[in-house]
mmCIF file of C-alpha atoms in Angstrom:
data_model
loop_
_atom_site.group_PDB
_atom_site.id
_atom_site.type_symbol
_atom_site.label_atom_id
_atom_site.label_comp_id
_atom_site.label_asym_id
_atom_site.label_seq_id
_atom_site.Cartn_x
_atom_site.Cartn_y
_atom_site.Cartn_z
ATOM 1 C CA MET A 1 0.000 0.000 0.000
ATOM 2 C CA ARG A 2 1.258 3.503 -0.829
ATOM 3 C CA TRP A 3 2.626 5.327 2.215
ATOM 4 C CA ILE A 4 0.340 8.121 3.413
ATOM 5 C CA PRO A 5 2.153 11.067 5.025
ATOM 6 C CA PRO A 6 1.275 11.891 8.649
ATOM 7 C CA GLN A 7 0.002 15.356 7.703
ATOM 8 C CA THR A 8 -3.169 13.768 6.318
ATOM 9 C CA LEU A 9 -6.565 14.507 7.859
ATOM 10 C CA ILE A 10 -9.478 12.146 7.286
ATOM 11 C CA VAL A 11 -12.911 13.418 8.285
ATOM 12 C CA VAL A 12 -15.764 10.903 8.510
ATOM 13 C CA PHE A 13 -19.500 11.332 9.037
ATOM 14 C CA VAL A 14 -21.850 8.381 9.461
ATOM 15 C CA THR A 15 -25.517 7.932 10.292
ATOM 16 C CA ALA A 16 -25.976 7.114 13.988
ATOM 17 C CA ARG A 17 -26.307 3.401 14.691
ATOM 18 C CA PRO A 18 -25.218 0.906 17.424
ATOM 19 C CA GLU A 19 -21.573 1.099 18.546
ATOM 20 C CA GLU A 20 -20.646 -2.386 17.381
ATOM 21 C CA GLU A 21 -21.899 -1.642 13.858
ATOM 22 C CA LEU A 22 -20.003 1.648 13.676
ATOM 23 C CA CYS A 23 -16.744 0.142 14.906
ATOM 24 C CA SER A 24 -16.967 -2.733 12.451
ATOM 25 C CA GLU A 25 -17.731 -0.513 9.468
ATOM 26 C CA LEU A 26 -15.077 2.095 10.262
ATOM 27 C CA ALA A 27 -12.223 -0.186 11.355
ATOM 28 C CA GLY A 28 -10.866 -0.404 7.813
ATOM 29 C CA ILE A 29 -10.285 3.355 7.609
ATOM 30 C CA HIS A 30 -7.860 3.377 10.539
ATOM 31 C CA VAL A 31 -6.083 0.265 9.239
ATOM 32 C CA SER A 32 -5.714 1.725 5.742
ATOM 33 C CA PHE A 33 -4.455 5.097 7.009
ATOM 34 C CA PRO A 34 -2.413 4.290 10.147
ATOM 35 C CA ASN A 35 -0.294 7.460 9.957
ATOM 36 C CA SER A 36 -3.221 9.827 9.482
ATOM 37 C CA VAL A 37 -5.423 11.831 11.822
ATOM 38 C CA VAL A 38 -8.905 10.305 11.573
ATOM 39 C CA VAL A 39 -11.871 12.065 13.206
ATOM 40 C CA GLY A 40 -15.614 12.057 12.738
ATOM 41 C CA CYS A 41 -18.977 11.657 14.389
ATOM 42 C CA SER A 42 -22.467 10.229 14.103
ATOM 43 C CA SER A 43 -24.929 12.352 12.199
ATOM 44 C CA SER A 44 -28.529 13.068 11.346
ATOM 45 C CA GLY A 45 -27.772 12.756 7.630
ATOM 46 C CA GLU A 46 -24.599 12.917 5.549
ATOM 47 C CA ILE A 47 -23.724 15.597 2.988
ATOM 48 C CA TYR A 48 -21.703 14.844 -0.134
ATOM 49 C CA GLY A 49 -21.627 17.710 -2.592
ATOM 50 C CA GLU A 50 -25.250 18.611 -3.269
ATOM 51 C CA VAL A 51 -26.618 15.249 -2.119
ATOM 52 C CA LEU A 52 -28.009 14.265 1.286
ATOM 53 C CA SER A 53 -27.715 10.592 2.243
ATOM 54 C CA ASP A 54 -28.908 8.398 5.103
ATOM 55 C CA ASP A 55 -27.383 5.147 6.390
ATOM 56 C CA SER A 56 -24.120 6.010 4.663
ATOM 57 C CA ILE A 57 -20.477 6.748 5.436
ATOM 58 C CA ILE A 58 -19.034 9.957 3.981
ATOM 59 C CA ALA A 59 -15.303 10.681 4.201
ATOM 60 C CA ALA A 60 -12.776 13.205 2.930
ATOM 61 C CA VAL A 61 -9.024 12.535 2.755
ATOM 62 C CA ILE A 62 -7.114 15.816 3.016
ATOM 63 C CA HIS A 63 -3.354 15.807 2.328
ATOM 64 C CA PHE A 64 -1.378 18.823 3.548
ATOM 65 C CA ALA A 65 2.037 19.741 2.177
ATOM 66 C CA ASP A 66 3.166 22.195 4.869
ATOM 67 C CA THR A 67 0.604 21.981 7.664
ATOM 68 C CA ARG A 68 1.175 20.079 10.899
ATOM 69 C CA LEU A 69 -1.766 18.318 12.582
ATOM 70 C CA LYS A 70 -2.410 17.363 16.192
ATOM 71 C CA LEU A 71 -5.345 15.315 17.517
ATOM 72 C CA VAL A 72 -6.671 15.779 21.062
ATOM 73 C CA HIS A 73 -9.612 13.959 22.635
ATOM 74 C CA SER A 74 -11.267 13.991 26.028
ATOM 75 C CA GLU A 75 -14.117 12.364 27.900
ATOM 76 C CA ILE A 76 -17.141 14.462 28.819
ATOM 77 C CA THR A 77 -19.502 12.879 31.322
ATOM 78 C CA ASP A 78 -22.023 15.703 31.751
ATOM 79 C CA ALA A 79 -22.760 19.244 30.624
ATOM 80 C CA GLU A 80 -21.534 20.794 33.886
ATOM 81 C CA HIS A 81 -17.907 20.002 33.027
ATOM 82 C CA SER A 82 -18.035 21.389 29.491
ATOM 83 C CA PHE A 83 -16.047 24.561 30.212
ATOM 84 C CA ASP A 84 -13.256 22.617 31.940
ATOM 85 C CA VAL A 85 -13.094 20.145 29.051
ATOM 86 C CA GLY A 86 -12.810 23.063 26.632
ATOM 87 C CA THR A 87 -9.916 24.624 28.545
ATOM 88 C CA SER A 88 -8.136 21.256 28.784
ATOM 89 C CA VAL A 89 -8.435 20.633 25.047
ATOM 90 C CA ALA A 90 -7.234 24.168 24.265
ATOM 91 C CA GLU A 91 -4.221 23.864 26.573
ATOM 92 C CA GLN A 92 -3.142 20.667 24.807
ATOM 93 C CA LEU A 93 -3.426 22.300 21.377
ATOM 94 C CA LEU A 94 -1.926 25.687 22.239
ATOM 95 C CA ALA A 95 1.295 26.558 20.393
ATOM 96 C CA PRO A 96 2.737 29.718 18.799
ATOM 97 C CA ASP A 97 1.995 28.491 15.263
ATOM 98 C CA LEU A 98 -1.555 27.204 15.915
ATOM 99 C CA ALA A 99 -3.736 28.607 13.117
ATOM 100 C CA ALA A 100 -7.095 26.847 13.500
ATOM 101 C CA VAL A 101 -9.012 24.198 15.419
ATOM 102 C CA PHE A 102 -11.691 21.881 14.049
ATOM 103 C CA THR A 103 -13.641 20.191 16.838
ATOM 104 C CA LEU A 104 -16.493 17.685 17.148
ATOM 105 C CA THR A 105 -18.342 16.836 20.363
ATOM 106 C CA ASP A 106 -20.943 14.510 21.782
ATOM 107 C CA GLY A 107 -24.329 15.932 20.843
ATOM 108 C CA LEU A 108 -26.186 15.280 24.102
ATOM 109 C CA LYS A 109 -23.766 15.318 27.048
ATOM 110 C CA VAL A 110 -22.078 18.626 26.269
ATOM 111 C CA ASN A 111 -23.096 22.208 26.924
ATOM 112 C CA GLY A 112 -21.816 23.428 23.585
ATOM 113 C CA SER A 113 -21.553 27.110 24.465
ATOM 114 C CA ALA A 114 -19.660 26.385 27.716
ATOM 115 C CA TYR A 115 -17.280 24.073 25.828
ATOM 116 C CA VAL A 116 -16.589 26.789 23.252
ATOM 117 C CA GLU A 117 -16.177 29.353 26.031
ATOM 118 C CA GLY A 118 -13.482 27.101 27.509
ATOM 119 C CA LEU A 119 -11.677 27.017 24.151
ATOM 120 C CA ASN A 120 -11.975 30.805 23.846
ATOM 121 C CA HIS A 121 -10.613 31.273 27.355
ATOM 122 C CA ILE A 122 -7.253 29.721 26.413
ATOM 123 C CA LEU A 123 -6.788 30.184 22.662
ATOM 124 C CA PRO A 124 -5.689 33.508 21.118
ATOM 125 C CA ASP A 125 -8.290 35.569 19.265
ATOM 126 C CA ASP A 126 -6.634 34.913 15.898
ATOM 127 C CA VAL A 127 -7.072 31.123 16.130
ATOM 128 C CA ILE A 128 -10.140 30.156 14.098
ATOM 129 C CA ILE A 129 -12.400 27.605 15.829
ATOM 130 C CA THR A 130 -15.084 25.698 13.906
ATOM 131 C CA GLY A 131 -16.892 22.371 14.186
ATOM 132 C CA GLY A 132 -20.113 20.846 15.423
ATOM 133 C CA LEU A 133 -22.021 18.535 17.743
ATOM 134 C CA ALA A 134 -22.699 14.934 16.768
ATOM 135 C CA GLY A 135 -26.213 13.907 15.741
ATOM 136 C CA ASP A 136 -28.602 11.004 16.245
ATOM 137 C CA CYS A 137 -31.194 11.631 13.528
ATOM 138 C CA ASP A 138 -34.223 13.036 15.421
ATOM 139 C CA ARG A 139 -34.047 10.501 18.281
ATOM 140 C CA PHE A 140 -31.920 12.450 20.816
ATOM 141 C CA GLU A 141 -30.803 9.203 22.462
ATOM 142 C CA ARG A 142 -27.084 8.574 21.813
ATOM 143 C CA THR A 143 -24.317 10.112 19.708
ATOM 144 C CA TRP A 144 -20.820 8.907 18.797
ATOM 145 C CA LEU A 145 -17.376 10.382 18.222
ATOM 146 C CA LEU A 146 -14.810 8.699 15.988
ATOM 147 C CA TYR A 147 -11.041 8.931 16.604
ATOM 148 C CA ASP A 148 -7.955 6.692 16.639
ATOM 149 C CA GLY A 149 -9.949 3.795 15.221
ATOM 150 C CA LYS A 150 -12.468 3.989 18.076
ATOM 151 C CA CYS A 151 -16.106 5.073 18.234
ATOM 152 C CA LYS A 152 -17.281 6.199 21.662
ATOM 153 C CA THR A 153 -20.046 8.234 23.221
ATOM 154 C CA GLY A 154 -19.372 10.993 25.745
ATOM 155 C CA ARG A 155 -16.272 12.375 24.013
ATOM 156 C CA VAL A 156 -14.940 15.513 22.358
ATOM 157 C CA VAL A 157 -12.242 15.524 19.684
ATOM 158 C CA ALA A 158 -10.273 18.430 18.274
ATOM 159 C CA VAL A 159 -7.687 18.776 15.515
ATOM 160 C CA GLY A 160 -5.169 21.602 15.598
ATOM 161 C CA LEU A 161 -3.831 22.909 12.284
ATOM 162 C CA TYR A 162 -0.397 24.509 12.570
ATOM 163 C CA GLY A 163 1.789 26.690 10.384
ATOM 164 C CA ASP A 164 1.474 29.690 8.092
ATOM 165 C CA ALA A 165 0.536 27.698 4.972
ATOM 166 C CA VAL A 166 -2.960 26.654 6.022
ATOM 167 C CA ARG A 167 -5.920 28.901 5.264
ATOM 168 C CA VAL A 168 -9.324 28.558 6.938
ATOM 169 C CA ALA A 169 -12.423 30.540 5.984
ATOM 170 C CA HIS A 170 -15.747 30.307 7.806
ATOM 171 C CA GLY A 171 -19.385 31.315 7.394
ATOM 172 C CA SER A 172 -22.587 30.726 9.352
ATOM 173 C CA ARG A 173 -26.157 31.849 8.719
ATOM 174 C CA GLY A 174 -29.681 30.850 9.748
ATOM 175 C CA GLY A 175 -32.766 32.213 8.021
ATOM 176 C CA TRP A 176 -35.527 31.818 10.627
ATOM 177 C CA ASP A 177 -38.348 34.284 11.289
ATOM 178 C CA LEU A 178 -38.926 35.776 14.738
ATOM 179 C CA LEU A 179 -42.184 34.799 16.446
ATOM 180 C CA GLY A 180 -44.056 36.588 19.231
ATOM 181 C CA PRO A 181 -42.919 39.305 21.633
ATOM 182 C CA ASP A 182 -39.480 40.012 23.033
ATOM 183 C CA ARG A 183 -39.084 38.182 26.375
ATOM 184 C CA GLU A 184 -36.616 38.452 29.248
ATOM 185 C CA VAL A 185 -34.937 35.357 30.658
ATOM 186 C CA THR A 186 -35.867 35.724 34.332
ATOM 187 C CA TYR A 187 -34.419 32.441 35.612
ATOM 188 C CA SER A 188 -31.879 30.131 34.000
ATOM 189 C CA VAL A 189 -28.920 28.021 35.045
ATOM 190 C CA GLY A 190 -26.395 27.329 32.290
ATOM 191 C CA ASN A 191 -28.279 25.718 29.418
ATOM 192 C CA VAL A 192 -31.474 25.129 31.434
ATOM 193 C CA LEU A 193 -34.226 27.716 30.973
ATOM 194 C CA TYR A 194 -36.780 27.895 33.787
ATOM 195 C CA THR A 195 -38.754 31.110 33.257
ATOM 196 C CA MET A 196 -39.305 33.830 30.658
ATOM 197 C CA ASP A 197 -41.036 37.003 31.877
ATOM 198 C CA ASN A 198 -41.492 35.087 35.161
ATOM 199 C CA GLN A 199 -43.607 32.460 33.389
ATOM 200 C CA PRO A 200 -42.607 28.773 33.229
ATOM 201 C CA ALA A 201 -40.551 28.346 30.059
ATOM 202 C CA LEU A 202 -42.165 25.079 29.026
ATOM 203 C CA GLU A 203 -45.633 26.579 29.475
ATOM 204 C CA VAL A 204 -44.725 29.463 27.158
ATOM 205 C CA TYR A 205 -43.379 27.082 24.524
ATOM 206 C CA LYS A 206 -46.411 24.831 24.656
ATOM 207 C CA LYS A 207 -48.653 27.821 24.076
ATOM 208 C CA TYR A 208 -46.961 28.466 20.736
ATOM 209 C CA LEU A 209 -46.543 24.847 19.694
ATOM 210 C CA GLY A 210 -50.181 23.875 20.297
ATOM 211 C CA GLU A 211 -50.769 20.244 19.293
ATOM 212 C CA ARG A 212 -47.097 19.870 18.350
ATOM 213 C CA ALA A 213 -46.168 20.204 22.033
ATOM 214 C CA GLU A 214 -47.062 16.529 22.495
ATOM 215 C CA ASP A 215 -43.992 15.548 20.488
ATOM 216 C CA LEU A 216 -41.415 17.615 22.382
ATOM 217 C CA PRO A 217 -38.414 17.743 22.337
ATOM 218 C CA ALA A 218 -38.335 16.762 18.635
ATOM 219 C CA THR A 219 -40.870 19.409 17.572
ATOM 220 C CA GLY A 220 -38.820 22.008 19.428
ATOM 221 C CA LEU A 221 -36.428 21.832 16.477
ATOM 222 C CA LEU A 222 -39.080 23.676 14.480
ATOM 223 C CA PHE A 223 -39.258 26.507 17.032
ATOM 224 C CA PRO A 224 -35.744 27.482 18.196
ATOM 225 C CA LEU A 225 -34.962 30.385 20.514
ATOM 226 C CA ALA A 226 -33.133 33.542 19.419
ATOM 227 C CA ILE A 227 -30.885 35.325 21.935
ATOM 228 C CA ARG A 228 -30.231 38.982 21.216
ATOM 229 C CA ASN A 229 -26.502 39.832 21.105
ATOM 230 C CA GLU A 230 -25.201 43.167 22.378
ATOM 231 C CA ASN A 231 -23.127 43.505 19.217
ATOM 232 C CA ASP A 232 -25.677 43.948 16.429
ATOM 233 C CA ASP A 233 -23.173 42.776 13.813
ATOM 234 C CA ASP A 234 -23.199 39.335 15.445
ATOM 235 C CA HIS A 235 -26.918 38.841 14.728
ATOM 236 C CA ASP A 236 -28.975 36.705 17.084
ATOM 237 C CA THR A 237 -27.568 33.534 18.617
ATOM 238 C CA VAL A 238 -29.954 30.618 18.076
ATOM 239 C CA ARG A 239 -30.513 27.795 20.563
ATOM 240 C CA THR A 240 -32.137 24.403 19.948
ATOM 241 C CA ILE A 241 -34.099 22.347 22.477
ATOM 242 C CA LEU A 242 -32.450 19.084 23.569
ATOM 243 C CA ALA A 243 -34.876 17.985 26.302
ATOM 244 C CA VAL A 244 -37.748 19.134 28.525
ATOM 245 C CA ASP A 245 -38.529 18.604 32.208
ATOM 246 C CA GLU A 246 -42.271 18.396 32.745
ATOM 247 C CA GLN A 247 -41.978 18.422 36.527
ATOM 248 C CA LYS A 248 -39.870 21.575 36.663
ATOM 249 C CA GLN A 249 -41.512 23.079 33.559
ATOM 250 C CA SER A 250 -38.008 23.782 32.250
ATOM 251 C CA ILE A 251 -36.285 23.370 28.883
ATOM 252 C CA ILE A 252 -32.732 22.117 28.290
ATOM 253 C CA PHE A 253 -30.985 23.718 25.322
ATOM 254 C CA ALA A 254 -27.799 22.825 23.415
ATOM 255 C CA GLY A 255 -26.046 25.903 24.843
ATOM 256 C CA ASP A 256 -26.335 28.518 27.568
ATOM 257 C CA ILE A 257 -29.371 30.780 27.927
ATOM 258 C CA PRO A 258 -27.944 33.692 29.966
ATOM 259 C CA GLU A 259 -30.172 35.022 32.731
ATOM 260 C CA GLY A 260 -31.215 38.613 31.976
ATOM 261 C CA SER A 261 -30.858 38.169 28.212
ATOM 262 C CA HIS A 262 -33.666 38.994 25.811
ATOM 263 C CA VAL A 263 -35.039 36.224 23.624
ATOM 264 C CA LYS A 264 -37.697 35.493 21.021
ATOM 265 C CA LEU A 265 -39.138 32.293 19.680
ATOM 266 C CA MET A 266 -38.505 31.550 16.010
ATOM 267 C CA ARG A 267 -40.221 29.616 13.254
ATOM 268 C CA ALA A 268 -39.269 28.365 9.835
ATOM 269 C CA ASN A 269 -39.360 30.247 6.561
ATOM 270 C CA PHE A 270 -38.472 27.863 3.716
ATOM 271 C CA ASP A 271 -37.056 30.385 1.287
ATOM 272 C CA ARG A 272 -35.106 32.256 3.973
ATOM 273 C CA LEU A 273 -33.478 29.029 5.166
ATOM 274 C CA VAL A 274 -32.168 28.337 1.664
ATOM 275 C CA ASP A 275 -31.054 31.950 1.288
ATOM 276 C CA GLY A 276 -29.304 31.673 4.649
ATOM 277 C CA ALA A 277 -27.230 28.748 3.386
ATOM 278 C CA ALA A 278 -26.136 30.790 0.382
ATOM 279 C CA GLU A 279 -25.267 33.719 2.657
ATOM 280 C CA ALA A 280 -23.064 31.424 4.760
ATOM 281 C CA ALA A 281 -21.080 30.593 1.615
ATOM 282 C CA GLU A 282 -20.905 34.269 0.649
ATOM 283 C CA GLN A 283 -19.407 35.014 4.076
ATOM 284 C CA LEU A 284 -16.322 32.910 3.344
ATOM 285 C CA ASP A 285 -13.224 35.087 3.060
ATOM 286 C CA MET A 286 -11.337 33.444 0.213
ATOM 287 C CA THR A 287 -8.577 36.037 0.003
ATOM 288 C CA GLY A 288 -5.514 34.350 -1.470
ATOM 289 C CA TYR A 289 -7.412 31.345 -2.801
ATOM 290 C CA GLU A 290 -6.342 30.537 -6.380
ATOM 291 C CA ASN A 291 -8.789 27.791 -7.428
ATOM 292 C CA GLY A 292 -6.568 24.993 -6.160
ATOM 293 C CA PRO A 293 -7.688 22.017 -4.042
ATOM 294 C CA ALA A 294 -9.895 22.909 -1.054
ATOM 295 C CA ILE A 295 -12.348 21.127 1.210
ATOM 296 C CA CYS A 296 -15.548 22.644 2.540
ATOM 297 C CA LEU A 297 -16.923 21.027 5.701
ATOM 298 C CA ALA A 298 -20.654 21.799 5.782
ATOM 299 C CA ILE A 299 -22.487 21.384 9.105
ATOM 300 C CA SER A 300 -26.211 22.131 9.118
ATOM 301 C CA CYS A 301 -28.706 21.649 11.931
ATOM 302 C CA VAL A 302 -31.097 18.690 11.954
ATOM 303 C CA GLY A 303 -33.888 21.190 12.614
ATOM 304 C CA ARG A 304 -33.288 22.725 9.187
ATOM 305 C CA ARG A 305 -33.524 19.283 7.631
ATOM 306 C CA LEU A 306 -36.852 18.557 9.348
ATOM 307 C CA VAL A 307 -38.303 21.889 8.282
ATOM 308 C CA LEU A 308 -37.098 21.775 4.672
ATOM 309 C CA GLY A 309 -38.145 18.142 4.237
ATOM 310 C CA PRO A 310 -37.959 17.119 0.571
ATOM 311 C CA ARG A 311 -36.506 20.557 -0.237
ATOM 312 C CA VAL A 312 -33.469 20.048 2.008
ATOM 313 C CA GLU A 313 -31.027 19.593 -0.874
ATOM 314 C CA GLU A 314 -31.887 23.092 -2.060
ATOM 315 C CA GLU A 315 -29.712 24.518 0.723
ATOM 316 C CA LEU A 316 -26.848 22.253 -0.359
ATOM 317 C CA GLU A 317 -27.263 23.397 -3.953
ATOM 318 C CA ALA A 318 -27.275 27.030 -2.781
ATOM 319 C CA VAL A 319 -23.933 26.516 -1.030
ATOM 320 C CA LYS A 320 -22.387 24.707 -3.991
ATOM 321 C CA GLU A 321 -23.359 27.492 -6.378
ATOM 322 C CA VAL A 322 -21.333 30.025 -4.386
ATOM 323 C CA LEU A 323 -18.245 27.906 -3.668
ATOM 324 C CA PRO A 324 -15.315 27.867 -6.109
ATOM 325 C CA ALA A 325 -15.149 24.956 -8.533
ATOM 326 C CA GLY A 326 -12.059 23.502 -6.853
ATOM 327 C CA ALA A 327 -13.757 23.012 -3.485
ATOM 328 C CA GLY A 328 -15.107 19.594 -2.560
ATOM 329 C CA VAL A 329 -17.958 19.443 -0.029
ATOM 330 C CA ILE A 330 -18.742 16.923 2.684
ATOM 331 C CA GLY A 331 -20.651 17.400 5.918
ATOM 332 C CA TYR A 332 -23.526 16.322 8.101
ATOM 333 C CA TYR A 333 -26.701 17.385 9.894
ATOM 334 C CA SER A 334 -25.942 18.090 13.535
ATOM 335 C CA TYR A 335 -27.239 18.983 16.995
ATOM 336 C CA GLY A 336 -25.227 22.226 16.974
ATOM 337 C CA GLU A 337 -22.668 24.174 14.963
ATOM 338 C CA ILE A 338 -19.458 25.917 16.109
ATOM 339 C CA SER A 339 -18.193 28.985 14.260
ATOM 340 C CA PRO A 340 -16.975 32.553 14.894
ATOM 341 C CA LEU A 341 -19.466 35.406 15.025
ATOM 342 C CA ALA A 342 -19.024 38.525 12.911
ATOM 343 C CA SER A 343 -17.074 40.106 15.790
ATOM 344 C CA GLY A 344 -14.591 37.195 15.616
ATOM 345 C CA ARG A 345 -15.604 35.564 18.906
ATOM 346 C CA CYS A 346 -16.396 31.878 18.447
ATOM 347 C CA ASP A 347 -19.755 30.629 19.708
ATOM 348 C CA LEU A 348 -22.142 27.710 19.519
ATOM 349 C CA HIS A 349 -24.882 28.092 16.937
ATOM 350 C CA ASN A 350 -28.078 26.151 16.368
ATOM 351 C CA GLN A 351 -30.300 25.955 13.296
ATOM 352 C CA THR A 352 -27.603 27.373 11.014
ATOM 353 C CA MET A 353 -25.685 26.302 7.957
ATOM 354 C CA THR A 354 -22.043 26.570 9.060
ATOM 355 C CA LEU A 355 -19.162 26.213 6.596
ATOM 356 C CA THR A 356 -15.426 25.689 7.064
ATOM 357 C CA LEU A 357 -13.296 26.037 3.921
ATOM 358 C CA ILE A 358 -9.712 24.759 4.238
ATOM 359 C CA TRP A 359 -6.818 25.039 1.774
ATOM 360 C CA GLU A 360 -3.060 25.697 1.700
ATOM 361 C CA LYS A 361 -1.551 28.765 0.113
ATOM 362 C CA ALA A 362 0.235 28.176 -3.176
#
């Protein structure tokens, strides 16, 4: 077999299924590429170019000429430790020539915004951080991370890209419509929302969902929550429901809902979702790109897939139309997306199309 250089990154996305099936199906990748960095996660649908697939394995093999790679992974047992896990991962990756970090996390056991905050706390502002949370279709039961020939739940993985040759561009956009009045978060703890305007959060949600409330948390994907950012250029931060607590009338989101923040419910607008995907591609800063090889990692929220239904590939087509011809595209539908805001600060996003374009300068 031809020798594969160690500066090779292999990214894999696979529809969520039992651990033994995943390990069996993916074992050959690690054996065939023993010198490479192999990472991936379970998904809620796999993206290859303009096509969405289910029950498939999608992979990209990315050879770098002058970029060094480093893989870090860590266990995460519950959301409360997410910040500490983020700082630990960042400390292991930190180096003077660190240019970017691509990270994937468990989709259910992590507080995504706290994890990203931990990364931000250690890494310099000029290090670009992107990635996403693993998916489990619309079941919200169990997600998997893939690394070093293993597939395990309750993990985070991160790849550092080092050197001045690598280039990373990013874009992230939503396309949802605001619904109802502006509300103040009057009681929350981390990613658990208890009251809005001193009313039980779950009661407020059920009022808007009507009959769909019976199918929570899955139907909550159709009605995410928008958090107003102080910096208007950053647009609203969107949060997706992961679980509900009927006894406490609370809602658990994929990321923090800061107490005192102002929020609004959101609902889908088909055309705006597709336009949002195109806008994410238009955000990519491709300065210095000369139509050579590039890979675009596309991470879109499972909520967008459920809303768009049979039209879901329209958002993939919209992205492809904007990207340069030399850029290949793979990706997946997730439980959360990680990307910088317009201000440059990285954050967790939900219900967005998030793109990471990677290439080396000529």
